[in-house]
Amino acid sequence: MASAPATILFVGDVVGGIGRRTLLGLLPVLRERHDPTFVVVNGENSAGGLGITPKIADELFAAGVDVITLGNHTYHRREIIRYLDTHKEILRPANYLRSQPGHGSCVVERDGVRLGVVNLSGNVFLNAGRAAFPEVDAALHDLRGKVDHVLVDFHAEATSEKVAMGWHLDGRVTAMVGTHTHVPTADGRVLPGGTAYITDVGMTGPRGGVIGVDREQAVRGFVTHMREPFETSDDDPWLMGVLIRATQPLRADAIEQLLLPAAR
Ligand SMILES: [Fe+2]
Ligand SMILES: [Fe+2]
């Protein structure tokens, strides 16, 4: 079998300006340390905690991010809508309605290696117009013969749905990483068929908040049961990601979790 060496750095949901600064501050360090072939970042919270703007997407691409994935906050900022149709390397979930702006997969090439990226939304507790499991099969069918590796970002709430998707994809993609909960799980491993898997990568943002939100506001909401204004916390920012190493097409050798405090 032909070799297709690749190292994929995937970074979990970047939350607000604090998350962006954390990512941009650590990216040069991570590049030097791990020499990633591809950098894929979930940016669904990168604009003030909700959504993404064209300016922020441009900033991430300029910093060397190859592909931006999104999730349930994709359309929060109206100004991104046209950008989603005009820029190939920013993805919204592939199982959204066909009528919704944007697209769910793309292919990028670096050093002669082609990486397909598929963004996908869970159907449990999240609003996606089409079913994740058959739609990922359709997306993989479309990528067949055009890629050396495939990374799936499954943006989903329920751990069971993500674990099931891992088994569904095992042996057919290089990696399936879960996002959305903003809390990293400790189950990163290469499944028996060769797919690197983790239920949730976590977020790149303030660990001192409540999944990104200022902790006093969030706690007050739980205490009072009244709707509170939510602002992004800036307390204790960390980068949370994974590094996937591969040598053979559509097979991972290793997945390593990266949990790093912001560079000071
Ligand atoms: Fe998120
Ligand atoms: Fe989300």
PDB file of C-alpha atoms and ligand atoms in Angstrom:
ATOM      1  CA  MET A   1       0.000   0.000   0.000  1.00  0.00           C
ATOM      2  CA  ALA A   2       1.242   3.466  -0.861  1.00  0.00           C
ATOM      3  CA  SER A   3       2.392   5.500   2.093  1.00  0.00           C
ATOM      4  CA  ALA A   4       0.745   8.817   2.881  1.00  0.00           C
ATOM      5  CA  PRO A   5       2.528  10.271   5.889  1.00  0.00           C
ATOM      6  CA  ALA A   6       0.568  13.007   7.592  1.00  0.00           C
ATOM      7  CA  THR A   7       0.297  14.645  10.954  1.00  0.00           C
ATOM      8  CA  ILE A   8      -3.035  16.334  11.611  1.00  0.00           C
ATOM      9  CA  LEU A   9      -3.412  18.917  14.339  1.00  0.00           C
ATOM     10  CA  PHE A  10      -7.070  19.361  15.250  1.00  0.00           C
ATOM     11  CA  VAL A  11      -8.026  22.142  17.655  1.00  0.00           C
ATOM     12  CA  GLY A  12     -11.319  22.119  19.569  1.00  0.00           C
ATOM     13  CA  ASP A  13     -13.916  24.916  19.529  1.00  0.00           C
ATOM     14  CA  VAL A  14     -12.107  28.262  19.668  1.00  0.00           C
ATOM     15  CA  VAL A  15     -14.072  30.471  22.071  1.00  0.00           C
ATOM     16  CA  GLY A  16     -14.008  34.243  21.569  1.00  0.00           C
ATOM     17  CA  GLY A  17     -11.038  36.583  21.342  1.00  0.00           C
ATOM     18  CA  ILE A  18      -9.386  34.844  24.263  1.00  0.00           C
ATOM     19  CA  GLY A  19      -9.563  31.516  22.404  1.00  0.00           C
ATOM     20  CA  ARG A  20      -8.239  33.092  19.213  1.00  0.00           C
ATOM     21  CA  ARG A  21      -5.293  34.672  21.036  1.00  0.00           C
ATOM     22  CA  THR A  22      -4.581  31.346  22.749  1.00  0.00           C
ATOM     23  CA  LEU A  23      -4.592  29.506  19.435  1.00  0.00           C
ATOM     24  CA  LEU A  24      -2.515  32.113  17.588  1.00  0.00           C
ATOM     25  CA  GLY A  25      -0.043  32.279  20.484  1.00  0.00           C
ATOM     26  CA  LEU A  26       0.490  28.526  20.638  1.00  0.00           C
ATOM     27  CA  LEU A  27       0.339  27.649  16.948  1.00  0.00           C
ATOM     28  CA  PRO A  28       4.005  28.524  16.253  1.00  0.00           C
ATOM     29  CA  VAL A  29       5.060  26.434  19.273  1.00  0.00           C
ATOM     30  CA  LEU A  30       2.950  23.488  18.117  1.00  0.00           C
ATOM     31  CA  ARG A  31       4.284  23.802  14.571  1.00  0.00           C
ATOM     32  CA  GLU A  32       7.853  23.681  15.809  1.00  0.00           C
ATOM     33  CA  ARG A  33       7.172  20.829  18.202  1.00  0.00           C
ATOM     34  CA  HIS A  34       4.999  18.585  15.995  1.00  0.00           C
ATOM     35  CA  ASP A  35       5.425  19.805  12.402  1.00  0.00           C
ATOM     36  CA  PRO A  36       1.787  19.183  11.454  1.00  0.00           C
ATOM     37  CA  THR A  37       1.000  18.607   7.800  1.00  0.00           C
ATOM     38  CA  PHE A  38      -2.540  19.893   8.331  1.00  0.00           C
ATOM     39  CA  VAL A  39      -4.166  22.177  10.887  1.00  0.00           C
ATOM     40  CA  VAL A  40      -7.944  21.925  11.292  1.00  0.00           C
ATOM     41  CA  VAL A  41      -9.772  24.139  13.772  1.00  0.00           C
ATOM     42  CA  ASN A  42     -13.376  24.215  14.942  1.00  0.00           C
ATOM     43  CA  GLY A  43     -14.308  27.901  14.859  1.00  0.00           C
ATOM     44  CA  GLU A  44     -18.019  27.869  15.709  1.00  0.00           C
ATOM     45  CA  ASN A  45     -17.532  30.020  18.844  1.00  0.00           C
ATOM     46  CA  SER A  46     -14.686  32.197  17.636  1.00  0.00           C
ATOM     47  CA  ALA A  47     -16.698  35.450  17.333  1.00  0.00           C
ATOM     48  CA  GLY A  48     -17.452  36.594  20.877  1.00  0.00           C
ATOM     49  CA  GLY A  49     -18.402  33.037  21.853  1.00  0.00           C
ATOM     50  CA  LEU A  50     -21.024  32.519  19.129  1.00  0.00           C
ATOM     51  CA  GLY A  51     -20.439  32.054  15.424  1.00  0.00           C
ATOM     52  CA  ILE A  52     -17.649  33.323  13.215  1.00  0.00           C
ATOM     53  CA  THR A  53     -17.143  36.378  10.997  1.00  0.00           C
ATOM     54  CA  PRO A  54     -15.326  36.655   7.642  1.00  0.00           C
ATOM     55  CA  LYS A  55     -12.583  38.734   9.325  1.00  0.00           C
ATOM     56  CA  ILE A  56     -11.961  36.036  11.930  1.00  0.00           C
ATOM     57  CA  ALA A  57     -12.021  33.254   9.343  1.00  0.00           C
ATOM     58  CA  ASP A  58      -9.485  35.233   7.276  1.00  0.00           C
ATOM     59  CA  GLU A  59      -7.336  35.683  10.379  1.00  0.00           C
ATOM     60  CA  LEU A  60      -7.350  31.939  11.101  1.00  0.00           C
ATOM     61  CA  PHE A  61      -6.503  31.057   7.500  1.00  0.00           C
ATOM     62  CA  ALA A  62      -3.704  33.663   7.507  1.00  0.00           C
ATOM     63  CA  ALA A  63      -2.276  31.989  10.624  1.00  0.00           C
ATOM     64  CA  GLY A  64      -1.961  28.758   8.644  1.00  0.00           C
ATOM     65  CA  VAL A  65      -5.202  27.003   9.510  1.00  0.00           C
ATOM     66  CA  ASP A  66      -6.027  24.750   6.563  1.00  0.00           C
ATOM     67  CA  VAL A  67      -9.680  24.033   7.301  1.00  0.00           C
ATOM     68  CA  ILE A  68     -12.251  25.581   9.664  1.00  0.00           C
ATOM     69  CA  THR A  69     -15.140  23.426  10.844  1.00  0.00           C
ATOM     70  CA  LEU A  70     -18.295  24.739  12.500  1.00  0.00           C
ATOM     71  CA  GLY A  71     -21.405  23.462  14.256  1.00  0.00           C
ATOM     72  CA  ASN A  72     -24.715  24.574  15.717  1.00  0.00           C
ATOM     73  CA  HIS A  73     -23.559  28.215  15.919  1.00  0.00           C
ATOM     74  CA  THR A  74     -22.616  28.344  12.206  1.00  0.00           C
ATOM     75  CA  TYR A  75     -25.131  31.015  11.180  1.00  0.00           C
ATOM     76  CA  HIS A  76     -25.130  33.120  14.348  1.00  0.00           C
ATOM     77  CA  ARG A  77     -23.338  35.971  12.547  1.00  0.00           C
ATOM     78  CA  ARG A  78     -25.249  36.884   9.397  1.00  0.00           C
ATOM     79  CA  GLU A  79     -22.134  38.270   7.716  1.00  0.00           C
ATOM     80  CA  ILE A  80     -20.575  34.796   7.425  1.00  0.00           C
ATOM     81  CA  ILE A  81     -23.374  33.403   5.268  1.00  0.00           C
ATOM     82  CA  ARG A  82     -22.035  34.476   1.872  1.00  0.00           C
ATOM     83  CA  TYR A  83     -18.471  33.624   2.890  1.00  0.00           C
ATOM     84  CA  LEU A  84     -19.559  30.021   3.534  1.00  0.00           C
ATOM     85  CA  ASP A  85     -20.547  29.684  -0.116  1.00  0.00           C
ATOM     86  CA  THR A  86     -17.481  31.417  -1.536  1.00  0.00           C
ATOM     87  CA  HIS A  87     -14.736  29.808   0.575  1.00  0.00           C
ATOM     88  CA  LYS A  88     -14.064  26.096   0.090  1.00  0.00           C
ATOM     89  CA  GLU A  89     -12.098  25.490   3.273  1.00  0.00           C
ATOM     90  CA  ILE A  90     -14.717  26.540   5.809  1.00  0.00           C
ATOM     91  CA  LEU A  91     -17.340  23.898   6.513  1.00  0.00           C
ATOM     92  CA  ARG A  92     -20.762  23.728   8.080  1.00  0.00           C
ATOM     93  CA  PRO A  93     -22.222  20.325   8.994  1.00  0.00           C
ATOM     94  CA  ALA A  94     -22.691  18.129   5.910  1.00  0.00           C
ATOM     95  CA  ASN A  95     -26.041  16.872   7.183  1.00  0.00           C
ATOM     96  CA  TYR A  96     -27.700  20.284   7.275  1.00  0.00           C
ATOM     97  CA  LEU A  97     -30.443  20.851   4.712  1.00  0.00           C
ATOM     98  CA  ARG A  98     -29.131  21.166   1.178  1.00  0.00           C
ATOM     99  CA  SER A  99     -30.849  24.553   1.007  1.00  0.00           C
ATOM    100  CA  GLN A 100     -28.741  25.956   3.859  1.00  0.00           C
ATOM    101  CA  PRO A 101     -25.710  28.068   2.896  1.00  0.00           C
ATOM    102  CA  GLY A 102     -22.268  26.501   2.778  1.00  0.00           C
ATOM    103  CA  HIS A 103     -21.003  22.971   2.270  1.00  0.00           C
ATOM    104  CA  GLY A 104     -19.977  20.098   4.511  1.00  0.00           C
ATOM    105  CA  SER A 105     -16.710  18.738   3.151  1.00  0.00           C
ATOM    106  CA  CYS A 106     -13.562  19.773   1.331  1.00  0.00           C
ATOM    107  CA  VAL A 107     -10.170  18.444   0.254  1.00  0.00           C
ATOM    108  CA  VAL A 108      -6.865  20.161   0.973  1.00  0.00           C
ATOM    109  CA  GLU A 109      -3.443  19.079  -0.254  1.00  0.00           C
ATOM    110  CA  ARG A 110      -0.078  19.598   1.476  1.00  0.00           C
ATOM    111  CA  ASP A 111       3.252  17.955   0.634  1.00  0.00           C
ATOM    112  CA  GLY A 112       1.492  15.783  -1.954  1.00  0.00           C
ATOM    113  CA  VAL A 113      -0.939  14.355   0.626  1.00  0.00           C
ATOM    114  CA  ARG A 114      -4.672  14.968   0.247  1.00  0.00           C
ATOM    115  CA  LEU A 115      -6.839  15.361   3.322  1.00  0.00           C
ATOM    116  CA  GLY A 116     -10.617  15.255   3.106  1.00  0.00           C
ATOM    117  CA  VAL A 117     -12.428  16.946   5.973  1.00  0.00           C
ATOM    118  CA  VAL A 118     -16.076  16.311   6.768  1.00  0.00           C
ATOM    119  CA  ASN A 119     -18.051  18.377   9.288  1.00  0.00           C
ATOM    120  CA  LEU A 120     -21.096  16.641  10.716  1.00  0.00           C
ATOM    121  CA  SER A 121     -23.754  17.481  13.301  1.00  0.00           C
ATOM    122  CA  GLY A 122     -25.321  15.117  15.772  1.00  0.00           C
ATOM    123  CA  ASN A 123     -29.085  14.596  15.670  1.00  0.00           C
ATOM    124  CA  VAL A 124     -29.511  14.027  19.417  1.00  0.00           C
ATOM    125  CA  PHE A 125     -30.230  17.356  21.203  1.00  0.00           C
ATOM    126  CA  LEU A 126     -29.097  19.325  18.124  1.00  0.00           C
ATOM    127  CA  ASN A 127     -31.038  20.631  15.191  1.00  0.00           C
ATOM    128  CA  ALA A 128     -29.695  19.126  11.959  1.00  0.00           C
ATOM    129  CA  GLY A 129     -32.006  18.754   8.965  1.00  0.00           C
ATOM    130  CA  ARG A 130     -30.726  15.378   7.823  1.00  0.00           C
ATOM    131  CA  ALA A 131     -29.499  12.236   9.543  1.00  0.00           C
ATOM    132  CA  ALA A 132     -25.791  12.115  10.409  1.00  0.00           C
ATOM    133  CA  PHE A 133     -25.130   8.415   9.798  1.00  0.00           C
ATOM    134  CA  PRO A 134     -26.370   8.059   6.189  1.00  0.00           C
ATOM    135  CA  GLU A 135     -25.068  11.525   5.299  1.00  0.00           C
ATOM    136  CA  VAL A 136     -21.526  10.746   6.435  1.00  0.00           C
ATOM    137  CA  ASP A 137     -21.661   7.630   4.265  1.00  0.00           C
ATOM    138  CA  ALA A 138     -22.701   9.793   1.314  1.00  0.00           C
ATOM    139  CA  ALA A 139     -19.917  12.301   2.025  1.00  0.00           C
ATOM    140  CA  LEU A 140     -17.316   9.509   2.190  1.00  0.00           C
ATOM    141  CA  HIS A 141     -18.646   8.062  -1.053  1.00  0.00           C
ATOM    142  CA  ASP A 142     -18.099  11.456  -2.724  1.00  0.00           C
ATOM    143  CA  LEU A 143     -14.515  11.627  -1.414  1.00  0.00           C
ATOM    144  CA  ARG A 144     -13.576   8.122  -2.540  1.00  0.00           C
ATOM    145  CA  GLY A 145     -10.466   8.118  -4.748  1.00  0.00           C
ATOM    146  CA  LYS A 146      -9.862  11.835  -4.178  1.00  0.00           C
ATOM    147  CA  VAL A 147      -8.142  11.702  -0.787  1.00  0.00           C
ATOM    148  CA  ASP A 148      -5.377   9.956   1.149  1.00  0.00           C
ATOM    149  CA  HIS A 149      -6.846  10.756   4.540  1.00  0.00           C
ATOM    150  CA  VAL A 150     -10.198  11.756   5.954  1.00  0.00           C
ATOM    151  CA  LEU A 151     -10.890  13.634   9.174  1.00  0.00           C
ATOM    152  CA  VAL A 152     -14.475  13.829  10.435  1.00  0.00           C
ATOM    153  CA  ASP A 153     -15.425  16.501  12.995  1.00  0.00           C
ATOM    154  CA  PHE A 154     -18.633  15.159  14.549  1.00  0.00           C
ATOM    155  CA  HIS A 155     -20.146  18.130  16.350  1.00  0.00           C
ATOM    156  CA  ALA A 156     -22.533  16.437  18.736  1.00  0.00           C
ATOM    157  CA  GLU A 157     -23.873  16.559  22.259  1.00  0.00           C
ATOM    158  CA  ALA A 158     -24.529  12.942  23.211  1.00  0.00           C
ATOM    159  CA  THR A 159     -21.522  10.767  24.006  1.00  0.00           C
ATOM    160  CA  SER A 160     -23.458   7.669  22.849  1.00  0.00           C
ATOM    161  CA  GLU A 161     -24.032   9.167  19.410  1.00  0.00           C
ATOM    162  CA  LYS A 162     -20.346  10.029  19.093  1.00  0.00           C
ATOM    163  CA  VAL A 163     -19.135   6.613  20.275  1.00  0.00           C
ATOM    164  CA  ALA A 164     -21.541   4.959  17.818  1.00  0.00           C
ATOM    165  CA  MET A 165     -20.253   7.180  14.999  1.00  0.00           C
ATOM    166  CA  GLY A 166     -16.685   6.169  15.868  1.00  0.00           C
ATOM    167  CA  TRP A 167     -17.578   2.509  15.387  1.00  0.00           C
ATOM    168  CA  HIS A 168     -19.579   3.314  12.254  1.00  0.00           C
ATOM    169  CA  LEU A 169     -16.522   5.000  10.718  1.00  0.00           C
ATOM    170  CA  ASP A 170     -13.797   2.692  12.046  1.00  0.00           C
ATOM    171  CA  GLY A 171     -11.588   1.513   9.206  1.00  0.00           C
ATOM    172  CA  ARG A 172     -13.071   4.006   6.732  1.00  0.00           C
ATOM    173  CA  VAL A 173     -11.571   7.316   7.899  1.00  0.00           C
ATOM    174  CA  THR A 174      -8.240   8.350   9.387  1.00  0.00           C
ATOM    175  CA  ALA A 175      -9.835  10.094  12.351  1.00  0.00           C
ATOM    176  CA  MET A 176     -13.153  10.992  13.908  1.00  0.00           C
ATOM    177  CA  VAL A 177     -12.985  13.716  16.501  1.00  0.00           C
ATOM    178  CA  GLY A 178     -15.929  14.899  18.556  1.00  0.00           C
ATOM    179  CA  THR A 179     -16.609  18.559  19.329  1.00  0.00           C
ATOM    180  CA  HIS A 180     -19.352  20.755  20.840  1.00  0.00           C
ATOM    181  CA  THR A 181     -19.379  19.940  24.568  1.00  0.00           C
ATOM    182  CA  HIS A 182     -16.210  22.022  25.187  1.00  0.00           C
ATOM    183  CA  VAL A 183     -15.097  19.393  27.719  1.00  0.00           C
ATOM    184  CA  PRO A 184     -12.275  17.048  26.684  1.00  0.00           C
ATOM    185  CA  THR A 185     -12.799  13.338  27.182  1.00  0.00           C
ATOM    186  CA  ALA A 186     -10.087  10.863  28.210  1.00  0.00           C
ATOM    187  CA  ASP A 187     -10.903   8.167  25.637  1.00  0.00           C
ATOM    188  CA  GLY A 188      -8.611   9.081  22.735  1.00  0.00           C
ATOM    189  CA  ARG A 189      -7.402   5.918  21.013  1.00  0.00           C
ATOM    190  CA  VAL A 190      -6.973   4.244  17.655  1.00  0.00           C
ATOM    191  CA  LEU A 191      -9.909   1.882  17.131  1.00  0.00           C
ATOM    192  CA  PRO A 192      -9.172  -1.694  15.915  1.00  0.00           C
ATOM    193  CA  GLY A 193      -9.896  -0.822  12.265  1.00  0.00           C
ATOM    194  CA  GLY A 194      -7.347   2.015  12.323  1.00  0.00           C
ATOM    195  CA  THR A 195      -9.487   5.113  12.929  1.00  0.00           C
ATOM    196  CA  ALA A 196      -8.214   7.584  15.522  1.00  0.00           C
ATOM    197  CA  TYR A 197     -11.104   8.478  17.795  1.00  0.00           C
ATOM    198  CA  ILE A 198     -11.962  10.821  20.649  1.00  0.00           C
ATOM    199  CA  THR A 199     -15.460  11.584  21.973  1.00  0.00           C
ATOM    200  CA  ASP A 200     -14.674  15.252  22.567  1.00  0.00           C
ATOM    201  CA  VAL A 201     -11.548  17.295  21.960  1.00  0.00           C
ATOM    202  CA  GLY A 202     -12.634  20.101  24.314  1.00  0.00           C
ATOM    203  CA  MET A 203     -12.401  23.815  23.606  1.00  0.00           C
ATOM    204  CA  THR A 204      -9.714  26.393  23.102  1.00  0.00           C
ATOM    205  CA  GLY A 205     -10.791  29.007  25.556  1.00  0.00           C
ATOM    206  CA  PRO A 206     -11.242  29.906  29.219  1.00  0.00           C
ATOM    207  CA  ARG A 207     -11.127  26.951  31.566  1.00  0.00           C
ATOM    208  CA  GLY A 208     -12.108  29.332  34.384  1.00  0.00           C
ATOM    209  CA  GLY A 209     -15.611  29.792  32.972  1.00  0.00           C
ATOM    210  CA  VAL A 210     -18.511  27.433  32.323  1.00  0.00           C
ATOM    211  CA  ILE A 211     -17.824  25.906  28.888  1.00  0.00           C
ATOM    212  CA  GLY A 212     -16.627  29.355  27.798  1.00  0.00           C
ATOM    213  CA  VAL A 213     -19.123  31.601  29.592  1.00  0.00           C
ATOM    214  CA  ASP A 214     -18.213  33.893  32.500  1.00  0.00           C
ATOM    215  CA  ARG A 215     -18.617  31.658  35.514  1.00  0.00           C
ATOM    216  CA  GLU A 216     -20.464  34.112  37.771  1.00  0.00           C
ATOM    217  CA  GLN A 217     -23.086  34.779  35.103  1.00  0.00           C
ATOM    218  CA  ALA A 218     -23.448  31.072  34.335  1.00  0.00           C
ATOM    219  CA  VAL A 219     -23.725  30.043  37.974  1.00  0.00           C
ATOM    220  CA  ARG A 220     -26.229  32.842  38.652  1.00  0.00           C
ATOM    221  CA  GLY A 221     -28.376  31.512  35.812  1.00  0.00           C
ATOM    222  CA  PHE A 222     -28.498  28.084  37.439  1.00  0.00           C
ATOM    223  CA  VAL A 223     -29.217  29.584  40.858  1.00  0.00           C
ATOM    224  CA  THR A 224     -31.917  32.070  39.864  1.00  0.00           C
ATOM    225  CA  HIS A 225     -33.471  30.244  36.878  1.00  0.00           C
ATOM    226  CA  MET A 226     -33.634  33.665  35.214  1.00  0.00           C
ATOM    227  CA  ARG A 227     -32.148  34.373  31.828  1.00  0.00           C
ATOM    228  CA  GLU A 228     -28.805  36.041  32.438  1.00  0.00           C
ATOM    229  CA  PRO A 229     -26.632  37.963  29.975  1.00  0.00           C
ATOM    230  CA  PHE A 230     -23.786  35.701  28.937  1.00  0.00           C
ATOM    231  CA  GLU A 231     -20.313  37.000  28.242  1.00  0.00           C
ATOM    232  CA  THR A 232     -17.223  35.034  27.371  1.00  0.00           C
ATOM    233  CA  SER A 233     -14.913  34.377  30.308  1.00  0.00           C
ATOM    234  CA  ASP A 234     -11.254  35.263  29.944  1.00  0.00           C
ATOM    235  CA  ASP A 235     -10.082  33.295  32.945  1.00  0.00           C
ATOM    236  CA  ASP A 236      -7.406  30.617  32.528  1.00  0.00           C
ATOM    237  CA  PRO A 237      -7.317  30.083  28.752  1.00  0.00           C
ATOM    238  CA  TRP A 238      -6.117  26.714  27.445  1.00  0.00           C
ATOM    239  CA  LEU A 239      -5.715  25.147  24.060  1.00  0.00           C
ATOM    240  CA  MET A 240      -7.349  21.756  23.731  1.00  0.00           C
ATOM    241  CA  GLY A 241      -6.670  19.651  20.689  1.00  0.00           C
ATOM    242  CA  VAL A 242      -5.420  16.348  19.377  1.00  0.00           C
ATOM    243  CA  LEU A 243      -2.543  15.328  17.194  1.00  0.00           C
ATOM    244  CA  ILE A 244      -3.126  12.450  14.809  1.00  0.00           C
ATOM    245  CA  ARG A 245      -0.203  10.713  13.154  1.00  0.00           C
ATOM    246  CA  ALA A 246      -0.611   8.528  10.097  1.00  0.00           C
ATOM    247  CA  THR A 247       1.625   6.753   7.613  1.00  0.00           C
ATOM    248  CA  GLN A 248      -0.819   4.633   5.578  1.00  0.00           C
ATOM    249  CA  PRO A 249      -3.866   6.021   3.746  1.00  0.00           C
ATOM    250  CA  LEU A 250      -7.030   6.208   5.856  1.00  0.00           C
ATOM    251  CA  ARG A 251      -5.259   4.682   8.850  1.00  0.00           C
ATOM    252  CA  ALA A 252      -3.996   6.390  11.985  1.00  0.00           C
ATOM    253  CA  ASP A 253      -0.961   5.239  13.927  1.00  0.00           C
ATOM    254  CA  ALA A 254      -1.605   7.336  17.013  1.00  0.00           C
ATOM    255  CA  ILE A 255      -3.752  10.032  18.560  1.00  0.00           C
ATOM    256  CA  GLU A 256      -2.285  12.258  21.234  1.00  0.00           C
ATOM    257  CA  GLN A 257      -4.289  14.684  23.339  1.00  0.00           C
ATOM    258  CA  LEU A 258      -2.952  18.248  23.672  1.00  0.00           C
ATOM    259  CA  LEU A 259      -4.078  20.201  26.726  1.00  0.00           C
ATOM    260  CA  LEU A 260      -1.961  23.328  27.042  1.00  0.00           C
ATOM    261  CA  PRO A 261      -2.245  26.562  29.007  1.00  0.00           C
ATOM    262  CA  ALA A 262      -1.994  29.722  26.895  1.00  0.00           C
ATOM    263  CA  ALA A 263       1.509  30.959  26.158  1.00  0.00           C
ATOM    264  CA  ARG A 264       2.398  33.791  28.529  1.00  0.00           C
TER     265      ARG A 264
HETATM  266 FE    FE B   1     -18.784  25.017  20.582  1.00  0.00          FE
HETATM  267 FE    FE B   2     -21.588  23.600  19.370  1.00  0.00          FE
END
